[in-house]
Amino acid sequence: MNKTIAVIRGDGIGPEIVNEALKVLDKIAEQYGHAFACEDVDMGGVAIDKWGDPLPQAMLDKCLAADSVLLGAVGGPKWEGLPGPQRPEKGLLRLRAGMGLYSNLRPAKLWPQLADASPLKPSIVEKGIDFLVVRELISGIYFGEHKTVEQNGEQVATDVMRYAEHEIERIGRIAFETAMKRRKKVTCVDKANVLDSSRLWRAVLHRVKEDYPEVEYGEMFVDNASMQLVKDPSQFDVIVTGNMFGDILSDEASMLTGTIGMIPSSSLGDGTRGMYEPIHGSAPDIAGQNKANPIGTILSAAMMLKYSFGLDVEAAAIEAAVDKALNDGLRTADCMADGCRLVSCSEMGDAIAARI
Ligand code: NAD
């Protein structure tokens, strides 16, 4: 199979972790007879420094021309003082919107080898953690109107949370379709006791659920959901939620599984072209030190093979190699435990590639 991958290394630890994912993809290409051509794309702080824009149109065009996009992370303290539209994260928002990627799937699965790294009590962890957050990605409060005005001698800021029925319906369908391939349970997480937009979510999802009679459907307020995630995460299979709630809950979910460094994500729209990235940020505190955990990015590459290229066997080979490396006691600093061997970011990439 010949595929073109737009590769966005980005900022902070981005280049380090992406290198390891490419190492693993090279090994897959070699072993299974595929050719992955990589096109470098500047986005985020690096693009601001080079082009004065977090995502120049020519870079977006490269992503649109590729079969899929692999991203490290963008952002960092250097660019934090810039006005909103010029910040690195704006590049990411524009990329998602430009590619029409409205759904973000974030699996939260505890690797048994890392059970000790979970901050939850063993009695809770024992029940198993294996759920998936389906987050709406290109609407809601992050894409509504933002403004700050002077009123009665003080600054007043407003951010608008807006959802249209079709935006809820398409993400709802992804959640139900995903649940059909899993344990057939969907929980809508919202704030319907306060927000009109949440009440619309519920009304639309009630319609969608009629097409999936086998799926058990429930609703939960986001404040309760954040508690239930730490009290009994085993109750969840697929959580479907809006952009901001999904952003927050998926970070909470990642901590339950031990480390944010292990979790991949996929962002998809209507076609097979997607964008794949670990859920963490650019970790400026450890950037350039070769100690980041590359597994979230490596597993993101595995998701790309599976969801965009239909290479299920190759994706499973990557997951199995990660499993073997963990079984062999290799750990990066973020999930180091007694009796394990501390390895660097590049050593972890080498170890996983060698186990394919
Ligand atoms: P972060 O995820 O970058 O870091 C949070 C903590 O987790 C840090 O202590 C970091 O060292 C650690 N961490 C994260 N990834 C790790 C990994 N792979 N291995 C080991 N440790 C890891 O979140 P933050 O500090 O809130 O944000 C830093 C920058 O990243 C900000 O500029 C933010 O805007 C940006 N950001 C980008 C994305 C993205 O590109 N998709 C997502 C979130 C945050």
Coordinates of C-alpha atoms and ligand atoms in Angstrom, one line a residue:
M1 CA 0.0 0.0 0.0
N2 CA 1.3 3.5 -0.9
K3 CA 0.1 6.3 1.4
T4 CA 1.1 9.9 2.0
I5 CA 1.2 11.1 5.5
A6 CA 1.3 14.8 6.4
V7 CA 3.6 14.9 9.5
I8 CA 3.3 17.8 11.9
R9 CA 6.1 17.6 14.5
G10 CA 5.0 20.9 16.1
D11 CA 6.6 22.3 19.3
G12 CA 8.0 21.2 22.6
I13 CA 8.3 17.4 22.8
G14 CA 6.4 17.1 19.5
P15 CA 9.5 16.5 17.3
E16 CA 10.8 13.9 19.7
I17 CA 7.7 11.8 20.0
V18 CA 6.8 12.0 16.3
N19 CA 10.3 10.7 15.4
E20 CA 9.6 7.6 17.4
A21 CA 6.2 7.1 15.8
L22 CA 7.9 7.4 12.3
K23 CA 10.5 4.9 13.4
V24 CA 7.7 2.4 14.2
L25 CA 5.9 3.2 10.9
D26 CA 9.1 2.6 9.0
K27 CA 9.4 -0.8 10.6
I28 CA 5.8 -1.6 9.7
A29 CA 6.4 -0.5 6.1
E30 CA 9.5 -2.7 5.9
Q31 CA 7.9 -5.8 7.4
Y32 CA 4.6 -5.6 5.6
G33 CA 5.7 -4.2 2.3
H34 CA 4.0 -0.8 2.4
A35 CA 5.4 2.6 1.4
F36 CA 4.5 5.6 3.6
A37 CA 5.7 8.9 2.1
C38 CA 6.0 11.7 4.7
E39 CA 5.3 15.3 3.9
D40 CA 6.6 17.7 6.6
V41 CA 4.0 20.4 7.7
D42 CA 4.7 23.4 9.9
M43 CA 2.0 24.2 12.4
G44 CA 1.9 25.9 15.8
G45 CA 4.7 27.9 17.3
V46 CA 7.3 26.7 14.8
A47 CA 5.0 28.0 11.9
I48 CA 4.5 31.4 13.7
D49 CA 8.3 31.8 14.0
K50 CA 8.9 30.8 10.4
W51 CA 5.8 32.1 8.6
G52 CA 4.1 34.5 11.0
D53 CA 1.0 32.3 11.0
P54 CA 0.2 29.2 13.1
L55 CA -1.2 27.4 10.0
P56 CA -0.4 29.0 6.6
Q57 CA -2.9 28.0 3.9
A58 CA -0.1 26.2 2.0
M59 CA 0.4 23.9 5.0
L60 CA -3.3 23.3 5.4
D61 CA -3.3 22.4 1.6
K62 CA -0.6 19.8 2.2
C63 CA -2.7 18.2 4.9
L64 CA -5.8 18.2 2.6
A65 CA -3.7 16.5 -0.1
A66 CA -2.4 13.8 2.2
D67 CA -4.1 10.5 3.0
S68 CA -3.8 11.3 6.7
V69 CA -2.1 13.5 9.2
L70 CA 0.1 12.6 12.2
L71 CA 0.6 15.3 14.8
G72 CA 2.9 15.6 17.8
A73 CA 1.8 18.7 19.8
V74 CA 1.8 22.4 19.4
G75 CA 2.2 25.4 21.8
G76 CA 4.4 26.6 24.5
P77 CA 5.3 29.5 26.8
K78 CA 7.1 31.3 24.1
W79 CA 3.9 32.1 22.2
E80 CA 1.5 32.4 25.1
G81 CA 1.5 36.2 25.1
L82 CA 0.3 36.5 21.5
P83 CA -3.3 37.6 20.7
G84 CA -5.9 34.7 20.3
P85 CA -5.9 34.4 16.5
Q86 CA -2.1 34.2 16.3
R87 CA -1.6 31.6 19.0
P88 CA -0.3 28.1 18.1
E89 CA -3.5 26.4 19.2
K90 CA -5.4 28.4 16.6
G91 CA -3.5 26.4 14.0
L92 CA -4.9 23.2 15.4
L93 CA -8.4 24.6 15.5
R94 CA -8.1 25.7 11.9
L95 CA -6.7 22.3 10.9
R96 CA -9.6 20.5 12.5
A97 CA -12.1 22.8 10.9
G98 CA -10.3 22.9 7.5
M99 CA -10.3 19.1 7.3
G100 CA -13.9 18.9 8.6
L101 CA -12.9 16.7 11.5
Y102 CA -15.9 16.8 13.7
S103 CA -15.3 13.8 15.9
N104 CA -12.5 13.0 18.3
L105 CA -12.2 9.5 19.7
R106 CA -10.1 9.1 22.8
P107 CA -9.8 5.7 24.3
A108 CA -9.1 5.4 28.0
K109 CA -7.8 1.9 28.6
L110 CA -5.7 0.8 31.5
W111 CA -2.8 -1.3 30.5
P112 CA -2.6 -4.0 33.2
Q113 CA 1.2 -3.4 33.5
L114 CA 0.5 0.2 34.5
A115 CA -2.2 -0.6 37.1
D116 CA 0.1 0.8 39.8
A117 CA 0.4 4.1 38.0
S118 CA -3.3 4.7 38.3
P119 CA -4.1 7.1 41.1
L120 CA -7.3 5.2 41.9
K121 CA -7.5 2.5 44.6
P122 CA -6.8 -1.1 43.5
S123 CA -10.4 -2.0 44.4
I124 CA -11.6 0.4 41.7
V125 CA -8.9 -0.4 39.2
E126 CA -9.6 -4.1 39.5
K127 CA -13.1 -3.6 38.0
G128 CA -11.4 -2.5 34.7
I129 CA -11.0 0.8 32.9
D130 CA -11.9 0.6 29.2
F131 CA -14.0 3.4 27.8
L132 CA -13.9 5.9 25.0
V133 CA -14.7 9.6 25.0
V134 CA -16.3 10.7 21.7
R135 CA -15.9 14.4 21.7
E136 CA -17.4 16.9 19.3
L137 CA -14.5 18.8 17.8
I138 CA -15.4 21.7 15.6
S139 CA -18.3 23.5 17.2
G140 CA -19.5 24.6 20.7
I141 CA -17.8 27.2 22.9
Y142 CA -14.4 26.9 21.3
F143 CA -15.8 27.9 17.9
G144 CA -18.5 30.3 19.1
E145 CA -18.1 34.1 19.2
H146 CA -15.4 35.3 21.6
K147 CA -15.3 39.0 22.6
T148 CA -14.0 41.3 25.3
V149 CA -15.6 44.7 25.6
E150 CA -15.4 47.7 28.0
Q151 CA -18.6 48.1 30.0
N152 CA -19.2 50.4 32.9
G153 CA -15.5 50.9 33.3
E154 CA -14.5 47.3 33.4
Q155 CA -13.7 44.5 30.9
V156 CA -16.4 42.1 30.1
A157 CA -15.6 38.9 28.2
T158 CA -18.1 36.6 26.4
D159 CA -17.7 33.2 24.8
V160 CA -20.7 31.7 23.0
M161 CA -21.6 28.0 23.2
R162 CA -23.6 27.2 20.0
Y163 CA -24.7 23.9 18.6
A164 CA -26.8 23.1 15.6
E165 CA -28.9 19.9 15.4
H166 CA -26.9 18.4 12.5
E167 CA -23.7 18.9 14.4
I168 CA -25.1 16.9 17.3
E169 CA -26.7 14.3 15.2
R170 CA -23.5 13.4 13.3
I171 CA -21.4 13.0 16.4
G172 CA -24.2 11.1 18.1
R173 CA -24.2 8.6 15.2
I174 CA -20.5 8.1 15.6
A175 CA -21.0 7.4 19.3
F176 CA -23.7 4.9 18.7
E177 CA -21.8 3.2 15.8
T178 CA -18.7 3.0 18.0
A179 CA -20.8 1.5 20.9
M180 CA -22.2 -1.1 18.5
K181 CA -18.6 -2.4 18.1
R182 CA -17.9 -2.3 21.8
R183 CA -20.1 -3.0 24.9
K184 CA -23.2 -1.3 23.4
K185 CA -23.6 1.5 26.0
V186 CA -23.6 5.3 25.4
T187 CA -23.7 8.0 28.0
C188 CA -24.4 11.5 27.0
V189 CA -22.6 14.0 29.3
D190 CA -23.9 17.5 29.4
K191 CA -25.2 20.3 31.6
A192 CA -28.8 20.1 30.6
N193 CA -30.0 21.4 34.0
V194 CA -28.5 24.8 33.0
L195 CA -27.7 25.0 29.3
D196 CA -30.1 25.2 26.3
S197 CA -27.4 23.7 24.1
S198 CA -27.3 20.6 26.3
R199 CA -31.1 20.3 26.2
L200 CA -30.8 20.3 22.4
W201 CA -28.1 17.6 22.6
R202 CA -30.5 15.4 24.6
A203 CA -33.4 16.0 22.2
V204 CA -31.3 15.0 19.2
L205 CA -29.7 12.0 20.8
H206 CA -33.1 10.7 21.8
R207 CA -34.0 10.7 18.1
V208 CA -30.7 9.0 17.1
K209 CA -31.0 6.3 19.7
E210 CA -34.2 5.1 18.1
D211 CA -31.9 3.7 15.3
Y212 CA -29.8 1.7 17.7
P213 CA -32.3 -0.3 19.9
E214 CA -29.5 -2.6 21.1
V215 CA -27.5 0.2 22.7
E216 CA -28.2 1.1 26.3
Y217 CA -28.4 4.9 26.4
G218 CA -28.0 7.1 29.5
E219 CA -27.5 10.8 30.4
M220 CA -25.3 12.4 33.1
F221 CA -24.5 15.9 34.1
V222 CA -20.9 16.8 33.5
D223 CA -20.2 17.6 37.2
N224 CA -21.6 14.1 38.2
A225 CA -19.7 12.5 35.4
S226 CA -16.4 13.9 36.6
M227 CA -17.1 12.3 40.0
Q228 CA -18.3 9.0 38.6
L229 CA -15.1 8.7 36.5
V230 CA -13.0 8.5 39.7
K231 CA -15.6 6.6 41.7
D232 CA -16.4 3.8 39.2
P233 CA -15.0 4.2 35.7
S234 CA -16.0 0.7 34.8
Q235 CA -19.6 1.8 34.4
F236 CA -18.7 3.7 31.2
D237 CA -18.3 2.3 27.6
V238 CA -18.8 5.2 25.2
I239 CA -19.2 8.8 26.5
V240 CA -20.5 11.3 24.0
T241 CA -20.1 15.0 24.8
G242 CA -19.5 18.5 23.5
N243 CA -16.2 20.1 22.7
M244 CA -15.3 21.7 26.0
F245 CA -16.7 19.0 28.3
G246 CA -14.9 16.4 26.2
D247 CA -11.6 18.3 26.4
I248 CA -11.7 18.3 30.2
L249 CA -13.1 14.8 30.8
S250 CA -10.7 13.2 28.5
D251 CA -7.7 14.6 30.4
E252 CA -9.3 13.4 33.6
A253 CA -9.8 10.0 32.0
S254 CA -6.2 9.8 30.9
M255 CA -5.0 10.3 34.4
L256 CA -7.1 7.3 35.6
T257 CA -5.1 5.1 33.3
G258 CA -1.8 6.2 34.8
T259 CA -0.2 8.7 32.5
I260 CA -1.3 11.1 29.9
G261 CA 1.6 10.0 27.7
M262 CA 0.0 6.7 26.7
I263 CA -3.2 7.9 25.2
P264 CA -3.7 8.2 21.4
S265 CA -6.6 9.9 19.7
S266 CA -8.2 10.0 16.2
S267 CA -10.1 12.9 14.7
L268 CA -12.3 12.0 11.8
G269 CA -14.9 13.6 9.6
D270 CA -17.0 12.0 6.8
G271 CA -14.2 10.3 4.8
T272 CA -11.3 8.1 5.8
R273 CA -8.8 10.8 6.0
G274 CA -8.1 11.6 9.7
M275 CA -5.8 13.4 12.0
Y276 CA -4.0 11.4 14.7
E277 CA -2.3 12.7 17.8
P278 CA -1.6 11.9 21.4
I279 CA -4.0 13.6 23.7
H280 CA -1.3 15.5 25.7
G281 CA 0.3 18.8 24.9
S282 CA 3.8 19.9 24.0
A283 CA 5.1 19.3 27.6
P284 CA 7.5 22.3 27.6
D285 CA 8.8 21.3 31.0
I286 CA 10.5 18.2 29.6
A287 CA 11.0 19.3 25.9
G288 CA 14.4 18.6 24.4
Q289 CA 15.4 16.2 27.2
N290 CA 14.6 12.9 25.4
K291 CA 12.4 11.8 28.3
A292 CA 8.9 12.1 27.0
N293 CA 6.7 9.0 26.6
P294 CA 6.3 8.4 22.9
I295 CA 3.6 5.6 23.3
G296 CA 0.6 7.9 22.9
T297 CA 2.0 9.0 19.5
I298 CA 3.0 5.5 18.5
L299 CA -0.5 4.3 19.3
S300 CA -1.9 7.2 17.4
A301 CA 0.0 6.0 14.3
A302 CA -1.6 2.5 15.0
M303 CA -5.0 4.1 15.0
M304 CA -4.2 5.8 11.7
L305 CA -3.3 2.5 10.1
K306 CA -6.6 1.0 11.4
Y307 CA -9.1 3.8 10.8
S308 CA -7.7 5.6 7.8
F309 CA -5.8 2.9 5.9
G310 CA -7.7 -0.2 7.0
L311 CA -4.5 -2.0 8.1
D312 CA -5.9 -3.8 11.1
V313 CA -3.2 -6.4 11.3
E314 CA -0.4 -3.8 11.2
A315 CA -2.2 -1.7 13.8
A316 CA -2.5 -4.8 16.1
A317 CA 1.2 -5.5 15.5
I318 CA 2.1 -2.1 16.9
E319 CA -0.2 -2.6 19.9
A320 CA 1.3 -6.0 20.6
A321 CA 4.8 -4.5 20.4
V322 CA 3.9 -1.8 23.0
D323 CA 2.5 -4.6 25.2
K324 CA 5.7 -6.5 24.9
A325 CA 7.9 -3.5 25.7
L326 CA 5.8 -2.9 28.8
N327 CA 5.9 -6.6 29.8
D328 CA 9.7 -6.4 29.5
G329 CA 9.6 -3.8 32.2
L330 CA 10.6 -0.8 30.0
R331 CA 9.2 2.5 31.3
T332 CA 9.7 6.2 30.5
A333 CA 10.0 8.5 33.5
D334 CA 6.3 9.5 33.6
C335 CA 5.2 5.9 34.4
M336 CA 8.4 4.5 36.0
A337 CA 7.8 1.9 38.8
D338 CA 9.8 -0.3 41.1
G339 CA 11.5 -3.1 39.4
C340 CA 11.2 -1.6 35.9
R341 CA 14.0 -0.2 33.7
L342 CA 13.9 3.6 33.0
V343 CA 14.3 4.3 29.3
S344 CA 14.5 7.5 27.2
C345 CA 12.0 8.5 24.6
S346 CA 14.2 7.3 21.7
E347 CA 15.0 4.0 23.6
M348 CA 11.3 3.3 24.0
G349 CA 10.8 4.0 20.3
D350 CA 13.7 1.6 19.4
A351 CA 12.4 -1.0 21.8
I352 CA 8.9 -1.0 20.3
A353 CA 10.1 -1.0 16.7
A354 CA 12.4 -3.9 17.6
R355 CA 9.4 -5.9 18.9
I356 CA 7.4 -5.7 15.7
Ligands
NAD1 P1 0.8 19.0 28.6 O1 -0.1 17.8 28.2 O2 1.8 19.5 27.6 O3 1.6 18.6 30.0 C1 1.0 18.3 31.2 C2 1.9 17.5 32.0 O4 2.0 16.2 31.5 C3 3.3 18.0 32.1 O5 3.9 17.8 33.3 C4 4.1 17.2 31.0 O6 5.5 17.1 31.3 C5 3.4 15.9 31.1 N1 3.4 15.2 29.8 C6 2.6 15.5 28.8 N2 2.9 14.6 27.8 C7 3.8 13.8 28.2 C8 4.5 12.7 27.6 N3 4.3 12.3 26.3 N4 5.5 12.1 28.4 C9 5.7 12.4 29.6 N5 5.1 13.5 30.2 C10 4.1 14.1 29.5 O7 -0.2 20.1 29.0 P2 0.1 21.7 29.4 O8 1.3 21.8 30.2 O9 -1.2 22.2 29.9 O10 0.3 22.4 28.0 C11 1.6 22.7 27.5 C12 1.4 23.3 26.1 O11 0.8 22.4 25.2 C13 0.5 24.5 26.1 O12 1.0 25.5 25.2 C14 -0.8 24.0 25.6 O13 -1.6 25.0 24.9 C15 -0.3 23.0 24.6 N6 -1.3 21.9 24.3 C16 -1.3 21.4 23.0 C17 -2.1 20.4 22.7 C18 -2.1 19.8 21.3 O14 -1.2 20.2 20.5 N7 -3.1 19.1 20.9 C19 -3.0 19.8 23.6 C20 -2.9 20.3 24.9 C21 -2.1 21.3 25.3

